[in-house]
Amino acid sequence: MSERALQILQSTFGYDEFRLHQQKIIEQLIMGKDAVVLMPTGGGKSLCYQIPAMVRDGVGIIVSPLIALMQDQVNALQQLGVKSAFLNSSLDHFESQEVEARLLNGEIDMLYVAPERLMTERFLNLLARAPIALFAVDEAHCVSQWGHDFRPEYIKLSVLHERFPSVPRIALTATADDTTRQEIIKRLSLQNAECYISGFDRPNICYRVAENQGTARDALYRFILNEHEGEAGIVYCLSRKKVEQTAEFLSNKGFDALPYHAGLSQQIRQKNQQRFLSEDGVIIVATIAFGMGIDKPDVRFVAHLNLPKSIEAYYQETGRAGRDGQPSDAWMMYGLQDVIMLKQMMETSDADETHKRVERHKLDSMLGFAELTTCRRQSLLKYFGDHLADPCGNCDTCITPVETWDATVAAQKALSCVHRTGQLYGVAYLTDILLGKENERIFNNGHNKLSVFGIGDELDAKQWRNLFRQLITRNLLSVDVQGHGSLLLAESCRRVLKGEESLHLRKQMLQSKTKKRQSKVSVSNNKLWELLRATRKRLSEELGVPPFVIFHDATLIDMMDRMPQNHDQFSNISGVGATKLENYADEFLAVLRDYDDETSANKTDTLVETLLLFKSGMNVELIAAQRSLTQSTVVNHLAKLIQQGDVVLTDVVTIPVKEIELIQDAIIELGDEAKKLKLIFEHLDGQYDYETLRCVKAAMELA
Ligand code: ADP
Ligand code: ZN
């Protein structure tokens, strides 16, 4: 059985091997047992039920709340040559009937159904007449009444167990903590199911958080331009107005940026979402209304222009980046204003005290995350109960270690300033006092006579602002509830004021200039990349499916790495199964071949140029300088030219003929091993440099 599974993985999906847990889960289902699967986004959940559905007799029924996605999933399966269909409210009566007929005739391997449809008596009766391979419950955390994605119909899914006791079931989710997991097991009656937990880490996402010094929009622009030009991304903002402004700003800068928020008509939202999903390189600027059910694999960045309310929200939103496993960025800007606003929003909400306590804790965790001076991934995973032993090396604090400074004295000054002015003022005014600004307001209040007036010139206004923000996020200061932005002393600040506790804070980072970098997808060859993408785009338009349904970025990258020349080699590319091989190999092979021809034409030109310079009497060093090449490249050229008979060995190599013969003897002696220059080099005790050896060898290969 499991050989059959591996065979399907390779021939239908075009992948070499199973990922962690996939094989066990698949075997479990094939044997008719239940499973609960917790895998991070992009971990490869779909295969866990798709392959058993194909191996087992009958149809696999996949329950999913995300109607918008069913069409895409079915498209993708059809591209792989898998017989699949979906049933939801987007189909009219006749279309539904047709699907049902195919179901009863055993013409479908996989059927995606919305839960409300599945739960109808009529449909359950229909299922009783068709052989069923398995039930897969996707987004299984929707059974949890405590989560934000709760779906009442999901609770009823335990019926499946009662009506079809012998059909194996699998529940899948990316977002379950332990409580939710227990709830899934209980509500879906999966008591005997094996649990597979893959951890939460998304290693391909680089977490970056920077301080907003009032220039967040420009920073966003530079970030996209330098690192993600022409790539798909999501930009989250807190308000509709900011969404509109940011989308317009990015559009004016020449990006394909579209707004998305609840204030837009259903029609416009639909259209913008569709363009984002089905075209390459569209940026969606959105409120958090956007995202649930976005299953686009090649989102290369998620940017936050505001701080999310909790780490859960942050992780879910950033999790939409890089589902395909390719390098992606989670980029966030936040500042004092965010902190004050979120704190006020929370304090003034009408939630009861217990609720508020939870919210407060969540916000504090989020703020703590933003201010971190240590590895962000370690902290994120710890929050979710996972453990990462070493710093990750793929977050901003790992890449550019943060400097801290002893802020105890400065903090004492700031706190006293709040105290002496009666806890009535906001950051800007307090900063003015610390800096000794002689303005009217201060004079009218007599604050120029305070002991704290002008005692803070060791920092500038920006740095004070930064310090105040960190005092607020650490709950040493709080913000008044009325919304005037006045700062109040918190109980916990006493210890700092008294000098019983010292404070080490993050040094304000200078806006570091990011250097122009090629797209984050590890593409070393931009031209070929664009050619392959253009071909994919053309095919996707012809077929009316999103580009990623044809091939994922990872598959195109693999093509560039391996440069297949025929069907056989093409079938070894990751993500190329039998059906895609048949449908697309020729198109893409043609692109690769044309590209190859063109570059080898270029190669000939460069040889000719070196030859001409050499004939004009220049030596290796001069040619290299003239052509801005390395000397080793020039020697390579000359070796080629020697081999082709265009240049004579003794014109290049200036050692006595006797020694040339010595090297030749060594090469003959080494036989096959002489393929490696290093072995010749060692055989001759390092007496001759690699350049000389290469040329002598080339002369022996003279055709
Ligand atoms: P999830 O539903 O867990 O977010 P998917 O099932 O969409 O993830 O899989 C994410 C990506 O990983 C897809 O592009 C999928 O084709 C790919 N993938 C899944 N399993 C494998 C595997 N064994 N080898 C290579 N790629 C895989
Ligand atoms: Zn890190």
XYZ file of C-alpha atoms and ligand atoms in Angstrom:
731
model
C 0.000 0.000 0.000
C 2.616 2.503 0.978
C 4.562 1.792 -2.205
C 1.508 2.875 -4.081
C 1.472 6.081 -2.014
C 5.095 6.822 -2.855
C 4.439 6.096 -6.477
C 1.560 8.589 -6.535
C 3.717 11.181 -4.779
C 6.311 10.841 -7.494
C 4.281 10.272 -10.617
C 1.244 12.461 -9.954
C 2.655 15.216 -7.766
C 6.229 15.092 -9.011
C 7.906 15.127 -5.592
C 10.765 12.841 -4.585
C 10.020 12.091 -0.975
C 7.536 12.615 1.828
C 7.983 15.349 4.352
C 7.970 14.828 8.091
C 4.886 12.858 9.232
C 3.260 12.768 5.794
C 4.074 9.140 5.185
C 2.865 7.934 8.585
C -0.368 9.892 8.323
C -1.017 8.559 4.854
C -0.354 4.973 5.922
C -2.621 5.399 8.904
C -5.508 6.539 6.713
C -4.925 3.926 4.071
C -5.277 1.334 6.837
C -8.635 2.853 7.709
C -7.634 4.673 10.909
C -8.295 8.260 12.010
C -5.740 11.041 12.389
C -5.437 14.555 13.776
C -2.841 16.651 11.996
C -1.295 19.866 13.180
C 1.074 21.300 10.638
C 2.152 24.864 10.026
C 0.913 26.643 6.946
C 2.790 25.415 3.929
C 3.754 22.220 5.730
C 1.990 20.009 3.215
C -1.327 19.086 4.765
C -3.217 18.525 1.527
C -1.182 15.525 0.444
C -2.049 13.817 3.728
C -5.604 13.234 2.569
C -5.228 13.532 -1.191
C -2.965 10.527 -1.565
C -5.037 8.168 0.637
C -8.149 9.322 -1.203
C -6.497 8.155 -4.398
C -5.189 4.898 -2.998
C -8.389 3.833 -1.256
C -11.509 2.822 -3.126
C -14.197 5.422 -3.468
C -14.260 9.169 -3.206
C -12.468 11.321 -0.627
C -14.808 13.915 0.871
C -13.050 17.090 1.953
C -14.935 19.464 4.221
C -13.702 23.020 3.976
C -15.233 26.286 5.143
C -13.391 28.243 2.499
C -15.666 28.267 -0.480
C -13.464 30.696 -2.374
C -10.640 28.172 -2.287
C -12.454 25.118 -3.539
C -12.327 26.202 -7.138
C -8.567 26.761 -6.928
C -7.950 23.443 -5.264
C -9.996 21.592 -7.825
C -8.223 23.456 -10.621
C -4.891 22.478 -9.179
C -5.902 18.822 -8.892
C -7.209 18.754 -12.427
C -3.863 20.105 -13.609
C -2.337 17.038 -11.964
C -4.795 14.787 -13.757
C -6.806 13.974 -10.631
C -10.574 13.627 -11.025
C -12.018 16.137 -8.609
C -14.991 18.434 -8.100
C -16.607 20.715 -5.545
C -20.098 21.354 -4.257
C -21.018 24.685 -2.713
C -23.417 27.579 -3.054
C -21.563 28.985 -6.053
C -22.939 26.214 -8.287
C -26.430 26.387 -9.738
C -28.914 23.549 -9.535
C -27.882 21.848 -12.757
C -24.186 22.048 -12.037
C -24.779 20.497 -8.618
C -26.819 17.703 -10.109
C -24.115 16.934 -12.573
C -21.529 16.654 -9.807
C -23.828 14.397 -7.813
C -24.317 12.139 -10.798
C -20.566 11.864 -11.275
C -20.233 11.085 -7.589
C -22.672 8.183 -7.774
C -21.038 6.859 -10.927
C -17.693 6.700 -9.160
C -16.184 9.253 -11.542
C -14.652 11.448 -8.836
C -11.648 10.746 -6.634
C -11.968 13.849 -4.507
C -14.939 16.021 -3.669
C -14.725 19.323 -1.787
C -17.894 20.225 0.113
C -18.994 23.133 2.253
C -20.025 21.917 5.724
C -23.588 23.242 5.516
C -24.120 21.248 2.327
C -22.592 18.098 3.733
C -24.829 18.219 6.792
C -28.097 18.176 4.868
C -30.056 14.965 5.216
C -30.337 14.740 1.479
C -26.620 14.845 0.958
C -25.865 12.370 3.732
C -28.281 9.955 2.105
C -26.587 10.483 -1.185
C -23.232 9.654 0.389
C -24.659 6.451 1.787
C -25.041 5.283 -1.816
C -21.479 6.025 -2.891
C -18.323 4.259 -1.759
C -16.336 6.689 0.404
C -12.565 6.575 0.783
C -12.270 9.017 3.682
C -13.484 12.232 5.252
C -11.020 15.087 5.633
C -11.981 18.009 7.858
C -9.836 20.944 6.827
C -9.410 24.022 9.055
C -10.550 21.816 11.911
C -10.001 24.562 14.512
C -13.313 26.006 13.271
C -15.026 23.630 15.735
C -13.640 25.648 18.605
C -16.136 28.033 20.100
C -13.303 29.962 21.673
C -11.404 30.656 18.502
C -12.127 33.532 16.149
C -12.952 31.256 13.226
C -15.781 29.364 14.897
C -18.310 27.764 12.489
C -21.470 26.365 14.050
C -21.865 23.734 11.295
C -18.532 22.269 12.259
C -19.904 21.062 15.576
C -22.375 18.861 13.762
C -19.620 17.040 11.933
C -19.566 14.351 14.602
C -22.513 12.942 12.658
C -20.001 11.582 10.168
C -18.664 9.241 12.788
C -22.154 7.992 13.654
C -23.360 7.558 10.097
C -20.160 6.233 8.571
C -18.309 4.475 11.389
C -16.003 2.524 9.121
C -14.797 5.434 7.022
C -11.476 6.906 8.241
C -11.431 10.578 9.143
C -8.637 13.098 9.274
C -8.825 16.534 10.895
C -6.256 19.143 9.858
C -5.298 22.561 11.141
C -2.404 24.990 11.330
C -3.538 27.007 14.292
C -4.364 24.808 17.230
C -3.009 25.193 20.701
C -3.451 22.360 23.112
C -6.962 23.373 24.211
C -8.209 23.672 20.667
C -6.669 20.331 19.822
C -8.541 18.651 22.653
C -11.703 20.298 21.449
C -11.211 19.006 17.917
C -10.759 15.492 19.237
C -13.809 15.717 21.450
C -16.206 17.435 19.065
C -15.356 15.274 16.095
C -15.271 12.088 18.198
C -11.702 11.318 17.240
C -10.798 9.623 20.525
C -8.872 6.847 18.854
C -7.102 9.036 16.380
C -3.352 9.311 16.253
C -2.133 12.914 16.678
C 0.625 14.266 14.480
C 2.108 17.553 15.569
C 4.728 19.176 13.397
C 5.516 22.292 15.385
C 4.793 25.835 14.405
C 8.016 27.072 12.916
C 7.973 28.754 9.517
C 11.707 28.747 8.847
C 11.452 30.443 5.456
C 9.863 33.576 6.902
C 12.268 36.305 7.993
C 10.770 38.357 10.839
C 11.653 42.030 10.858
C 10.358 44.801 13.060
C 11.455 48.408 12.864
C 10.602 51.588 14.615
C 8.332 54.045 12.876
C 9.881 57.474 13.047
C 7.099 59.018 11.045
C 8.391 57.711 7.749
C 6.795 54.281 7.656
C 5.306 54.757 4.214
C 8.615 55.666 2.636
C 10.285 52.812 4.409
C 7.619 50.482 3.023
C 8.201 51.849 -0.445
C 11.942 51.279 -0.232
C 11.437 47.833 1.222
C 9.203 46.727 -1.647
C 11.313 48.405 -4.299
C 14.605 47.005 -3.051
C 13.526 43.544 -2.092
C 10.232 42.617 -3.666
C 9.717 44.491 -6.871
C 7.218 42.694 -9.080
C 6.276 40.218 -6.358
C 3.007 39.563 -4.571
C 2.509 40.869 -1.039
C -0.021 41.942 1.555
C 0.173 45.234 3.446
C -1.956 45.424 6.593
C -3.202 48.743 8.003
C -5.508 49.390 10.919
C -8.036 51.774 9.344
C -9.887 51.950 6.052
C -8.580 55.421 5.458
C -4.996 54.309 5.848
C -5.680 51.405 3.494
C -6.938 53.804 0.824
C -4.050 56.215 1.285
C -1.399 53.536 1.257
C -2.811 51.789 -1.804
C -2.877 55.094 -3.636
C 0.630 55.966 -2.521
C 2.001 52.634 -3.760
C 0.081 52.888 -7.032
C 1.520 56.331 -7.640
C 4.944 54.850 -7.129
C 4.216 52.425 -9.934
C 3.274 49.279 -8.035
C 0.208 47.206 -8.795
C -1.448 47.889 -5.424
C -5.146 47.388 -4.671
C -7.197 48.297 -1.577
C -9.348 45.839 0.354
C -11.572 46.671 3.327
C -15.119 46.175 4.538
C -16.178 49.620 3.317
C -15.699 48.705 -0.341
C -18.525 47.126 -2.308
C -18.635 43.354 -2.427
C -17.998 43.569 -6.145
C -14.805 45.584 -5.858
C -13.490 43.449 -3.034
C -14.146 40.332 -5.062
C -12.420 41.786 -8.087
C -9.342 42.924 -6.174
C -9.014 39.619 -4.383
C -9.349 37.788 -7.661
C -6.608 39.855 -9.276
C -4.359 39.238 -6.302
C -4.918 35.494 -6.546
C -4.760 35.044 -10.261
C -2.068 37.471 -11.388
C 1.616 37.719 -10.679
C 2.969 40.493 -8.518
C -0.169 42.199 -7.186
C 0.020 43.914 -3.777
C -3.113 43.985 -1.615
C -3.366 46.762 0.957
C -5.949 45.654 3.486
C -7.478 45.804 6.899
C -7.526 42.516 8.741
C -10.802 41.776 6.904
C -8.571 40.285 4.237
C -6.861 36.989 4.573
C -9.010 34.129 5.779
C -8.966 31.660 2.978
C -6.117 33.212 1.071
C -4.247 30.207 -0.152
C -1.840 31.879 -2.525
C 1.489 30.067 -2.247
C 3.775 32.789 -3.584
C 3.026 35.742 -1.314
C 6.578 37.018 -0.838
C 5.967 39.540 1.912
C 3.449 40.537 4.543
C 3.933 44.069 5.832
C 2.295 45.613 8.885
C 2.035 49.389 9.060
C 0.355 49.017 12.439
C 0.909 46.763 15.368
C -1.525 43.822 15.552
C -3.418 43.343 18.813
C -1.903 40.015 19.712
C 0.850 37.617 18.768
C -1.809 35.166 17.604
C -3.056 37.724 15.088
C 0.483 38.632 14.058
C 1.428 35.015 13.493
C -1.691 34.239 11.532
C -1.308 37.296 9.318
C 2.405 36.895 8.688
C 1.766 33.194 8.110
C 0.179 34.050 4.785
C 3.643 34.705 3.413
C 5.699 31.977 1.778
C 3.380 28.988 1.831
C 5.496 27.543 -0.958
C 8.485 27.374 1.377
C 10.507 29.978 -0.532
C 12.176 32.817 1.398
C 9.659 35.486 2.400
C 9.516 38.517 4.680
C 7.288 39.472 7.583
C 8.005 43.173 7.889
C 6.531 45.481 10.495
C 6.794 49.130 11.477
C 5.449 50.406 14.727
C 5.814 53.483 16.857
C 4.728 55.385 19.915
C 1.390 56.294 18.357
C 0.491 52.621 17.858
C 1.289 51.823 21.429
C -0.790 54.668 22.821
C -3.720 53.954 20.541
C -3.877 50.228 21.216
C -3.613 50.758 24.959
C -6.422 53.281 24.879
C -8.602 51.148 22.630
C -8.274 48.275 25.013
C -8.924 50.246 28.173
C -11.995 51.955 26.763
C -13.628 48.844 25.296
C -16.782 47.641 27.058
C -15.442 44.167 27.668
C -15.691 42.927 31.242
C -12.686 42.905 33.532
C -11.764 39.224 33.014
C -11.819 39.696 29.299
C -9.783 42.867 29.554
C -7.164 41.113 31.604
C -6.691 38.571 28.840
C -6.551 41.270 26.179
C -4.097 43.292 28.196
C -1.838 40.313 28.552
C -2.030 39.637 24.818
C -1.205 43.212 23.922
C 1.696 43.276 26.360
C 3.068 40.115 24.802
C 2.819 41.701 21.373
C 4.572 44.856 22.555
C 7.230 42.786 24.231
C 7.791 40.959 20.980
C 8.178 44.238 19.112
C 10.794 45.510 21.572
C 12.790 42.289 21.685
C 16.546 42.431 21.637
C 16.909 38.675 21.189
C 15.889 36.211 18.461
C 12.299 36.829 17.392
C 11.615 33.298 16.249
C 12.688 31.839 19.577
C 10.284 34.155 21.312
C 7.395 33.453 18.923
C 7.780 29.718 19.219
C 8.069 29.914 22.963
C 4.808 31.825 23.049
C 3.142 28.912 21.266
C 4.768 26.340 23.505
C 7.453 25.292 21.042
C 11.137 25.338 21.729
C 13.976 26.468 19.497
C 17.390 25.758 20.971
C 19.505 28.249 19.043
C 18.858 31.729 17.679
C 17.428 31.324 14.203
C 19.695 33.466 12.063
C 16.721 34.545 9.987
C 15.207 37.480 11.866
C 16.329 41.083 12.199
C 17.760 40.724 15.691
C 19.789 37.696 14.612
C 20.983 39.307 11.396
C 21.834 42.675 12.955
C 22.264 42.204 16.703
C 20.604 44.958 18.688
C 22.661 47.150 20.941
C 21.291 47.978 24.359
C 22.201 50.826 26.670
C 21.826 51.470 30.374
C 18.785 53.712 30.397
C 18.276 53.758 34.154
C 19.219 57.385 34.724
C 17.369 58.652 31.663
C 14.301 56.657 32.712
C 14.466 58.185 36.188
C 14.519 61.651 34.633
C 11.538 60.855 32.427
C 9.554 59.358 35.277
C 10.311 62.309 37.586
C 9.228 64.661 34.849
C 5.863 62.892 34.706
C 5.631 63.052 38.471
C 6.589 66.728 38.875
C 4.100 67.868 36.243
C 1.241 66.080 37.960
C 0.727 63.215 35.477
C -1.201 65.512 33.166
C 0.876 65.697 29.984
C 1.768 63.737 26.889
C 5.099 62.736 25.403
C 5.724 65.852 23.305
C 5.308 68.299 26.176
C 7.303 66.193 28.626
C 10.111 65.985 26.115
C 10.132 69.755 25.722
C 10.580 70.160 29.464
C 13.400 67.630 29.609
C 15.145 69.435 26.774
C 14.601 72.830 28.402
C 12.572 74.326 25.558
C 11.632 77.877 26.340
C 8.126 78.020 24.966
C 5.008 79.834 26.083
C 3.123 76.863 27.394
C 5.972 75.849 29.636
C 6.413 79.393 30.954
C 2.679 79.804 31.566
C 2.671 76.607 33.579
C 5.775 77.675 35.450
C 7.419 74.411 34.453
C 10.658 76.162 33.592
C 11.190 76.412 37.328
C 11.010 72.663 37.896
C 14.134 70.730 38.824
C 13.626 68.518 35.768
C 13.583 71.445 33.330
C 16.436 71.066 30.872
C 18.046 68.073 32.564
C 17.785 65.826 29.521
C 20.094 67.151 26.864
C 21.987 63.867 26.664
C 19.209 62.642 24.370
C 17.452 64.363 21.493
C 13.691 64.583 21.009
C 13.490 61.388 18.946
C 15.442 59.471 21.520
C 13.199 60.682 24.339
C 10.178 59.625 22.333
C 11.734 56.247 21.902
C 12.454 56.004 25.617
C 8.899 56.976 26.563
C 7.561 54.314 24.205
C 9.658 51.658 25.835
C 8.585 52.803 29.306
C 4.963 52.443 28.201
C 5.449 49.047 26.609
C 7.143 47.894 29.796
C 4.222 49.167 31.817
C 6.322 51.576 33.844
C 4.056 54.302 32.508
C 0.446 54.018 31.448
C -1.694 56.123 29.171
C -4.790 57.914 30.442
C -8.100 56.390 29.494
C -9.755 59.647 28.462
C -7.666 59.649 25.363
C -5.676 62.832 25.824
C -2.461 60.921 25.752
C -1.343 62.000 29.234
C 1.107 59.640 30.847
C 0.562 58.248 34.332
C 3.030 56.603 36.650
C 2.444 52.914 37.102
C 2.984 51.148 40.390
C 5.901 49.239 38.950
C 7.963 52.370 38.229
C 8.878 52.860 41.885
C 11.709 50.408 41.820
C 13.282 52.173 38.870
C 12.817 55.584 40.427
C 14.438 54.420 43.624
C 17.320 52.919 41.739
C 16.468 49.381 42.899
C 16.084 48.210 39.353
C 18.225 49.118 36.391
C 16.902 49.311 32.907
C 18.596 48.179 29.719
C 16.810 49.275 26.620
C 17.098 48.769 22.913
C 19.262 51.389 21.294
C 17.454 53.334 18.671
C 18.405 51.897 15.348
C 19.435 54.266 12.653
C 17.293 53.639 9.648
C 19.620 51.178 8.035
C 19.854 51.428 4.318
C 18.918 48.173 2.696
C 21.008 47.532 -0.282
C 19.336 46.821 -3.549
C 18.772 43.159 -3.522
C 17.394 40.840 -6.104
C 14.063 39.234 -5.418
C 14.217 37.085 -2.321
C 13.378 33.962 -4.207
C 16.839 32.620 -4.702
C 17.021 33.563 -8.314
C 20.523 34.007 -9.602
C 19.551 34.366 -13.202
C 17.094 37.141 -13.638
C 16.606 36.959 -17.368
C 15.753 33.287 -17.541
C 13.535 33.705 -14.497
C 11.526 36.369 -16.299
C 11.263 34.218 -19.418
C 9.956 31.259 -17.443
C 7.523 33.446 -15.548
C 6.245 34.946 -18.784
C 5.617 31.490 -20.212
C 3.788 30.453 -17.072
C 1.708 33.615 -17.226
C 0.751 33.059 -20.851
C -0.325 29.479 -20.139
C -2.264 30.571 -17.073
C -4.152 33.136 -19.122
C -4.929 30.638 -21.834
C -6.288 28.171 -19.305
C -7.929 30.684 -16.996
C -6.122 29.498 -13.863
C -3.686 31.309 -11.542
C -0.013 30.998 -12.520
C 0.858 28.955 -9.425
C -1.594 26.295 -10.534
C 0.616 25.693 -13.578
C 3.903 25.595 -11.619
C 5.028 26.976 -8.280
C 8.024 29.318 -8.106
C 10.011 26.490 -6.532
C 9.478 24.399 -9.662
C 10.693 27.193 -11.961
C 13.730 27.658 -9.761
C 14.486 23.968 -9.935
C 14.327 24.204 -13.741
C 16.904 26.989 -13.680
C 19.176 24.986 -11.419
C 19.016 21.827 -13.450
C 18.455 23.090 -16.995
C 16.710 19.932 -18.236
C 17.066 19.253 -21.958
C 14.552 16.501 -22.570
C 11.361 14.971 -21.186
C 13.231 12.512 -19.097
C 15.238 15.193 -17.317
C 12.193 17.432 -17.086
C 10.275 14.767 -15.213
C 12.896 14.927 -12.445
C 12.069 18.544 -11.685
C 10.355 18.926 -8.320
C 6.640 19.534 -8.856
C 6.462 17.901 -12.284
C 4.201 14.869 -12.352
C 3.064 12.816 -15.326
C 0.211 15.112 -16.378
C 2.169 18.330 -16.134
C 5.054 16.680 -17.944
C 2.800 15.869 -20.835
C 1.064 19.252 -20.897
C 3.878 21.688 -20.277
C 7.279 20.089 -20.792
C 7.579 21.161 -24.416
C 6.718 24.794 -23.755
C 9.233 25.154 -20.961
C 11.938 23.048 -22.604
C 11.739 25.353 -25.606
C 12.318 28.378 -23.373
C 15.303 26.721 -21.714
C 16.760 25.658 -25.061
C 16.427 29.109 -26.639
C 18.023 30.645 -23.621
C 20.881 28.171 -23.720
C 21.536 28.821 -27.413
C 21.623 32.526 -26.854
C 24.061 32.345 -23.972
C 26.371 29.945 -25.741
C 26.412 32.417 -28.624
C 27.538 34.975 -26.068
C 30.140 32.570 -24.800
C 31.644 32.292 -28.274
C 31.813 36.065 -28.496
C 33.682 36.382 -25.260
C 36.231 33.788 -26.391
C 36.791 35.656 -29.609
C 37.400 38.857 -27.719
C 40.023 37.251 -25.489
C 41.654 35.684 -28.561
C 41.932 39.047 -30.332
C 43.510 40.710 -27.324
C 45.925 37.817 -26.862
C 46.963 37.952 -30.511
C 47.541 41.690 -30.150
C 50.256 40.781 -27.637
C 48.542 41.242 -24.282
C 49.215 38.810 -21.426
C 46.692 37.281 -19.038
C 46.984 40.056 -16.513
C 46.415 42.816 -19.042
C 43.492 41.051 -20.706
C 41.844 40.521 -17.347
C 42.224 44.196 -16.482
C 41.013 45.369 -19.865
C 37.956 43.130 -19.830
C 37.171 43.403 -16.112
C 37.419 39.641 -15.755
C 39.341 37.601 -13.230
C 42.668 36.186 -14.374
C 41.337 32.733 -13.826
C 38.500 33.360 -16.300
C 40.962 34.581 -18.886
C 43.109 31.482 -18.382
C 40.000 29.394 -18.863
C 39.369 31.178 -22.133
C 42.917 30.541 -23.245
C 42.684 26.867 -22.302
C 39.543 26.612 -24.455
C 41.342 28.363 -27.299
C 44.309 26.021 -26.969
C 41.957 23.088 -27.071
C 40.314 24.453 -30.200
C 43.710 24.976 -31.802
C 43.381 28.765 -32.005
C 46.303 29.412 -29.681
C 49.577 27.523 -29.282
C 50.385 26.206 -25.824
C 53.938 27.536 -25.754
C 52.658 31.054 -26.451
C 50.755 30.941 -23.215
C 52.899 28.797 -20.948
C 56.439 30.020 -20.488
C 58.114 27.059 -18.801
C 60.765 24.931 -20.609
C 59.486 22.213 -22.943
C 61.096 19.596 -20.686
C 58.840 20.596 -17.863
C 55.782 20.603 -20.081
C 56.615 17.001 -20.916
C 56.926 16.235 -17.229
C 53.415 17.502 -16.629
C 52.128 15.558 -19.609
C 53.665 12.376 -18.210
C 51.952 12.960 -14.915
C 48.597 13.411 -16.612
C 49.014 10.217 -18.577
C 50.075 8.380 -15.483
C 47.061 9.568 -13.534
C 44.696 8.472 -16.263
C 41.098 8.970 -15.228
C 42.082 10.706 -12.034
C 43.601 13.535 -14.040
C 40.087 14.830 -14.521
C 40.640 16.584 -11.237
C 43.268 19.294 -11.556
C 43.842 19.102 -7.850
C 45.200 15.566 -8.159
C 47.652 16.586 -10.877
C 48.690 19.511 -8.730
C 49.335 17.266 -5.748
C 51.019 14.613 -7.847
C 53.552 17.224 -8.912
C 54.023 18.408 -5.331
C 52.484 21.771 -6.081
C 55.372 22.841 -8.296
C 53.149 24.212 -11.058
C 50.172 26.504 -10.662
C 46.669 25.529 -11.700
C 46.699 27.873 -14.702
C 49.705 26.125 -16.190
C 48.247 22.684 -15.541
C 44.934 23.639 -17.089
C 46.594 24.847 -20.284
C 48.875 21.833 -20.635
C 45.920 19.557 -20.153
C 43.921 21.497 -22.738
C 46.711 21.059 -25.267
C 46.557 17.291 -24.775
C 42.853 17.361 -25.525
C 43.458 19.226 -28.780
C 40.960 17.730 -31.152
P -0.710 23.469 3.827
O -2.090 23.078 3.386
O -0.187 22.660 4.958
O -0.552 24.939 4.051
P 0.014 22.547 1.232
O -0.610 21.229 1.311
O -0.648 23.598 0.402
O 0.293 23.139 2.663
O 1.522 22.357 0.755
C 2.422 23.443 0.689
C 3.368 23.269 -0.479
O 4.268 22.200 -0.264
C 2.638 22.925 -1.757
O 3.257 23.643 -2.783
C 2.858 21.447 -1.906
O 2.748 21.049 -3.233
C 4.254 21.290 -1.357
N 4.523 19.935 -0.844
C 3.749 19.192 -0.047
N 4.330 17.994 0.223
C 5.511 17.974 -0.429
C 6.596 17.020 -0.549
N 6.548 15.835 0.054
N 7.659 17.376 -1.305
C 7.717 18.574 -1.907
N 6.738 19.512 -1.845
C 5.644 19.230 -1.112
Zn 16.320 34.882 15.055
